[in-house]
């Protein structure tokens, strides 16, 4: 693969990106310079290649013959890479395979057997290589992955992300109860030790966390004993540079189970809610990524806001396994930071663009319930898919990679009379991996469509 | 385009199709013979190419060197063509462009201006050619199209379908009130005359309705005066070989409007419901295709069942423009025949497979409302997309065209350990036009993916 790593690069043409939740910036005839380290060092409006060479390169000390140039063709545009804030790399082979299940039976029927089987390193390599390739092909430049309980294969996932150039949070899954004996940690102590081992491997593999970083990953409250929850809360305090990721309030049965497993008398929680359980164990922090958050109470949402925890909205999964319709407008209204997750394989699609599309649709189902303001616009779902997601995974201001997008030979038909806003709406609703021509992370070309 | 028309053909390999609502038939190592007229003349289990040549061809009077042979590769299968029971060919350029609108403002803002503009024959040719090409590429072998008010361009749509080899019902849109002055029929008489002119053209273009047929198309009750409704009801009686297509009960505002426009005292309807209005004018027949049917009452559904009218379920559109979640399980439970419609551009996707996927998702949103049995399975949504749709458009037992499907270089990743049932589920949830390699209608190869 051509990478252009360690070369200065010039990107020229049309750039589209979220200014804020409500607005996209359309920048045409602009130029962006990216240095050898993959950092954006200049953004120039009204600038073509020749102008950049003459007026921008001298200030950067660049000479034109050393610079790799990428120019958008008619109808193409650069767009920031998508952030997938929640997905299980280990479940990728099961996308689309969920029958009529709901969360708890889905875990036992489809999910645990597959995850356990990835202790086989050859199988893990095959699955993880393909999920990275597939998500890159859909423009996902940064992913918050759950791997499995197994340390070597979790470490392998991190190594493969590093080799492929995909930014990633990679979490070894902690679970010491309520899952099959063939697939769980032996004890809280064993779980903690395995987690430390995986963190140590990943931090050594990518010192400074340039691309890949470990993430503390209690699967979800029902799979973790109170001692394990406590130990992971302490670990989060010990390692304030790491994010925490887990699930919350996805499904009614799960919520009842948490209430039963963690009575407030035993945890010392402030109330008997799901959010209060995580909070009691020190896991509800401003570095915590909470997937789903479908059935939160007002008090839980307020607690999450107070603690600064973030929400990964996973509309594909929530609809597919009949979990519910998350009220994203309500979460945003409380000031809670939200991003999007594909949640493969509860969700069937590897595409954050599909997640954005389904976030728009699910918001309309919330609106059908009476709250007309619940509807999310094209601008809003693209914000969640990029800037919102960056904030969820703790990389706000750092994920500046742009992908180049176009309208050739895919599923989007452009007639020539559309406005740019219309073109973006058409892309959001019918675009797929074919519209993603090239993907860069930190200036490195990590995917190219032939 | 290679067509293989007027040649005998042999199809060998794996065939998957709906046996009934609940079951798919998986036929591996089978052979199907299609004669020069495009009719299936033999279906043989446990039969390869050589066996077919030796044991089947003699009985058909075929010699092997005159027969075109198509064989599925590993992981590929033949699947019946999809039936799109409701779409507006004229709205295709607007797919994805609907903002936060709902039905009535969507019509005025996005839809009427575009439809009116297709009176320009060059523009109509461009739009209609592309919608036919696009739907064929997604495996739609039969489509129930709405064109526009304009006769020449409606006729052009029929001519283009005929030339491309796509089965189609083509309807000139009847509307003489409550739409902008620039886009409506001048009077009930003018509307009827224009409709007759279009019917005459299409019947002359394809005598015997081999591929293309006209369809009586009152847009929906609010756009038609009572005299026009009456005239079209009479026309349906006069032409019992033609289907009728219209919309029903899509959106709350529309339903209120119908009640206001057609008080039961004026129509002589049995009650003040939307279905009773169509019934009062003779438009609720066993050849009537009713799009949407989201908010029907028990009595309306019972009336529809009694009259034998059919329902086109359009989940993409219903979610996108916030119309509601149709209760398909409830309709099926009443014995009402249902198929799927893309309803472009209320729906944004040209793909019936996407409609099937969204029918599954929307049924889960209905289930979230409390009816766990509402969920539609992979088998059920594929039935709606094929056999159900055939019955909706009045071609049951006649649409036997098969498309060849495969798993190469698309968005579906197959690992090799999946069952055939799992492969079909993966295709339903992540497949797209890339998985449709070739499409035949009546034995003619009408689309091939290079």
GROMACS .gro file of N, CA and C in nm, chain B residues 237-287:
model
  153
  687UNK      N    1  -6.358  -0.009  -1.333
  687UNK     CA    2  -6.460  -0.110  -1.362
  687UNK      C    3  -6.460  -0.143  -1.512
  688UNK      N    4  -6.440  -0.041  -1.592
  688UNK     CA    5  -6.439  -0.059  -1.738
  688UNK      C    6  -6.318  -0.140  -1.783
  689UNK      N    7  -6.209  -0.128  -1.710
  689UNK     CA    8  -6.083  -0.195  -1.749
  689UNK      C    9  -6.039  -0.291  -1.639
  690UNK      N   10  -6.107  -0.404  -1.629
  690UNK     CA   11  -6.078  -0.494  -1.517
  690UNK      C   12  -5.942  -0.564  -1.528
  691UNK      N   13  -5.871  -0.544  -1.638
  691UNK     CA   14  -5.738  -0.603  -1.652
  691UNK      C   15  -5.630  -0.512  -1.592
  692UNK      N   16  -5.669  -0.392  -1.551
  692UNK     CA   17  -5.569  -0.298  -1.497
  692UNK      C   18  -5.574  -0.288  -1.345
  693UNK      N   19  -5.455  -0.274  -1.286
  693UNK     CA   20  -5.447  -0.245  -1.143
  693UNK      C   21  -5.474  -0.097  -1.118
  694UNK      N   22  -5.502  -0.066  -0.991
  694UNK     CA   23  -5.519   0.071  -0.945
  694UNK      C   24  -5.412   0.092  -0.838
  695UNK      N   25  -5.346   0.206  -0.838
  695UNK     CA   26  -5.251   0.232  -0.729
  695UNK      C   27  -5.275   0.370  -0.670
  696UNK      N   28  -5.263   0.377  -0.539
  696UNK     CA   29  -5.278   0.505  -0.471
  696UNK      C   30  -5.214   0.496  -0.333
  697UNK      N   31  -5.226   0.603  -0.256
  697UNK     CA   32  -5.172   0.608  -0.120
  697UNK      C   33  -5.287   0.604  -0.020
  698UNK      N   34  -5.259   0.550   0.099
  698UNK     CA   35  -5.360   0.556   0.205
  698UNK      C   36  -5.294   0.569   0.342
  699UNK      N   37  -5.351   0.653   0.424
  699UNK     CA   38  -5.323   0.658   0.567
  699UNK      C   39  -5.175   0.657   0.599
  700UNK      N   40  -5.105   0.755   0.537
  700UNK     CA   41  -4.961   0.762   0.554
  700UNK      C   42  -4.926   0.848   0.675
  701UNK      N   43  -5.006   0.953   0.696
  701UNK     CA   44  -4.964   1.058   0.788
  701UNK      C   45  -5.088   1.120   0.854
  702UNK      N   46  -5.073   1.162   0.978
  702UNK     CA   47  -5.190   1.211   1.053
  702UNK      C   48  -5.255   1.332   0.986
  703UNK      N   49  -5.174   1.425   0.938
  703UNK     CA   50  -5.228   1.544   0.874
  703UNK      C   51  -5.306   1.510   0.748
  704UNK      N   52  -5.256   1.414   0.672
  704UNK     CA   53  -5.322   1.369   0.550
  704UNK      C   54  -5.458   1.306   0.584
  705UNK      N   55  -5.463   1.228   0.689
  705UNK     CA   56  -5.588   1.160   0.728
  705UNK      C   57  -5.694   1.263   0.768
  706UNK      N   58  -5.649   1.364   0.843
  706UNK     CA   59  -5.743   1.470   0.883
  706UNK      C   60  -5.794   1.544   0.760
  707UNK      N   61  -5.705   1.566   0.664
  707UNK     CA   62  -5.741   1.636   0.540
  707UNK      C   63  -5.846   1.557   0.461
  708UNK      N   64  -5.829   1.429   0.454
  708UNK     CA   65  -5.924   1.344   0.381
  708UNK      C   66  -6.062   1.351   0.447
  709UNK      N   67  -6.061   1.347   0.578
  709UNK     CA   68  -6.189   1.355   0.652
  709UNK      C   69  -6.260   1.487   0.622
  710UNK      N   70  -6.181   1.594   0.613
  710UNK     CA   71  -6.237   1.725   0.589
  710UNK      C   72  -6.287   1.738   0.444
  711UNK      N   73  -6.210   1.682   0.351
  711UNK     CA   74  -6.244   1.698   0.207
  711UNK      C   75  -6.358   1.607   0.164
  712UNK      N   76  -6.369   1.492   0.228
  712UNK     CA   77  -6.469   1.394   0.185
  712UNK      C   78  -6.561   1.354   0.300
  713UNK      N   79  -6.647   1.447   0.345
  713UNK     CA   80  -6.740   1.410   0.453
  713UNK      C   81  -6.832   1.298   0.404
  714UNK      N   82  -6.865   1.207   0.493
  714UNK     CA   83  -6.939   1.087   0.450
  714UNK      C   84  -7.076   1.121   0.392
  715UNK      N   85  -7.131   1.235   0.434
  715UNK     CA   86  -7.262   1.273   0.378
  715UNK      C   87  -7.248   1.298   0.228
  716UNK      N   88  -7.134   1.353   0.184
  716UNK     CA   89  -7.119   1.388   0.043
  716UNK      C   90  -7.081   1.267  -0.043
  717UNK      N   91  -7.007   1.174   0.014
  717UNK     CA   92  -6.960   1.061  -0.067
  717UNK      C   93  -7.052   0.941  -0.061
  718UNK      N   94  -7.136   0.940   0.042
  718UNK     CA   95  -7.217   0.819   0.063
  718UNK      C   96  -7.136   0.703   0.118
  719UNK      N   97  -7.018   0.735   0.173
  719UNK     CA   98  -6.934   0.628   0.229
  719UNK      C   99  -6.999   0.569   0.353
  720UNK      N  100  -6.957   0.446   0.385
  720UNK     CA  101  -7.015   0.373   0.497
  720UNK      C  102  -6.976   0.434   0.631
  721UNK      N  103  -6.857   0.493   0.637
  721UNK     CA  104  -6.815   0.566   0.756
  721UNK      C  105  -6.721   0.677   0.712
  722UNK      N  106  -6.661   0.748   0.807
  722UNK     CA  107  -6.580   0.864   0.767
  722UNK      C  108  -6.431   0.830   0.758
  723UNK      N  109  -6.401   0.703   0.732
  723UNK     CA  110  -6.260   0.664   0.725
  723UNK      C  111  -6.203   0.684   0.585
  724UNK      N  112  -6.070   0.684   0.578
  724UNK     CA  113  -5.996   0.703   0.452
  724UNK      C  114  -6.028   0.586   0.357
  725UNK      N  115  -6.024   0.463   0.408
  725UNK     CA  116  -6.052   0.347   0.322
  725UNK      C  117  -6.193   0.353   0.267
  726UNK      N  118  -6.287   0.399   0.349
  726UNK     CA  119  -6.427   0.406   0.304
  726UNK      C  120  -6.444   0.505   0.189
  727UNK      N  121  -6.358   0.610   0.187
  727UNK     CA  122  -6.365   0.707   0.077
  727UNK      C  123  -6.331   0.638  -0.056
  728UNK      N  124  -6.219   0.567  -0.059
  728UNK     CA  125  -6.183   0.495  -0.182
  728UNK      C  126  -6.293   0.395  -0.219
  729UNK      N  127  -6.345   0.330  -0.117
  729UNK     CA  128  -6.449   0.229  -0.142
  729UNK      C  129  -6.573   0.292  -0.203
  730UNK      N  130  -6.610   0.410  -0.152
  730UNK     CA  131  -6.731   0.476  -0.201
  730UNK      C  132  -6.721   0.509  -0.350
  731UNK      N  133  -6.596   0.530  -0.397
  731UNK     CA  134  -6.576   0.567  -0.538
  731UNK      C  135  -6.537   0.447  -0.625
  732UNK      N  136  -6.547   0.328  -0.570
  732UNK     CA  137  -6.516   0.210  -0.651
  732UNK      C  138  -6.368   0.188  -0.675
  733UNK      N  139  -6.286   0.247  -0.588
  733UNK     CA  140  -6.141   0.235  -0.607
  733UNK      C  141  -6.076   0.133  -0.514
  734UNK      N  142  -6.156   0.074  -0.427
  734UNK     CA  143  -6.100  -0.027  -0.335
  734UNK      C  144  -6.135  -0.166  -0.391
  735UNK      N  145  -6.049  -0.216  -0.479
  735UNK     CA  146  -6.079  -0.342  -0.549
  735UNK      C  147  -5.971  -0.444  -0.517
  736UNK      N  148  -5.988  -0.565  -0.569
  736UNK     CA  149  -5.883  -0.666  -0.547
  736UNK      C  150  -5.764  -0.645  -0.641
  737UNK      N  151  -5.768  -0.536  -0.718
  737UNK     CA  152  -5.653  -0.500  -0.802
  737UNK      C  153  -5.590  -0.369  -0.754
   0.00000   0.00000   0.00000
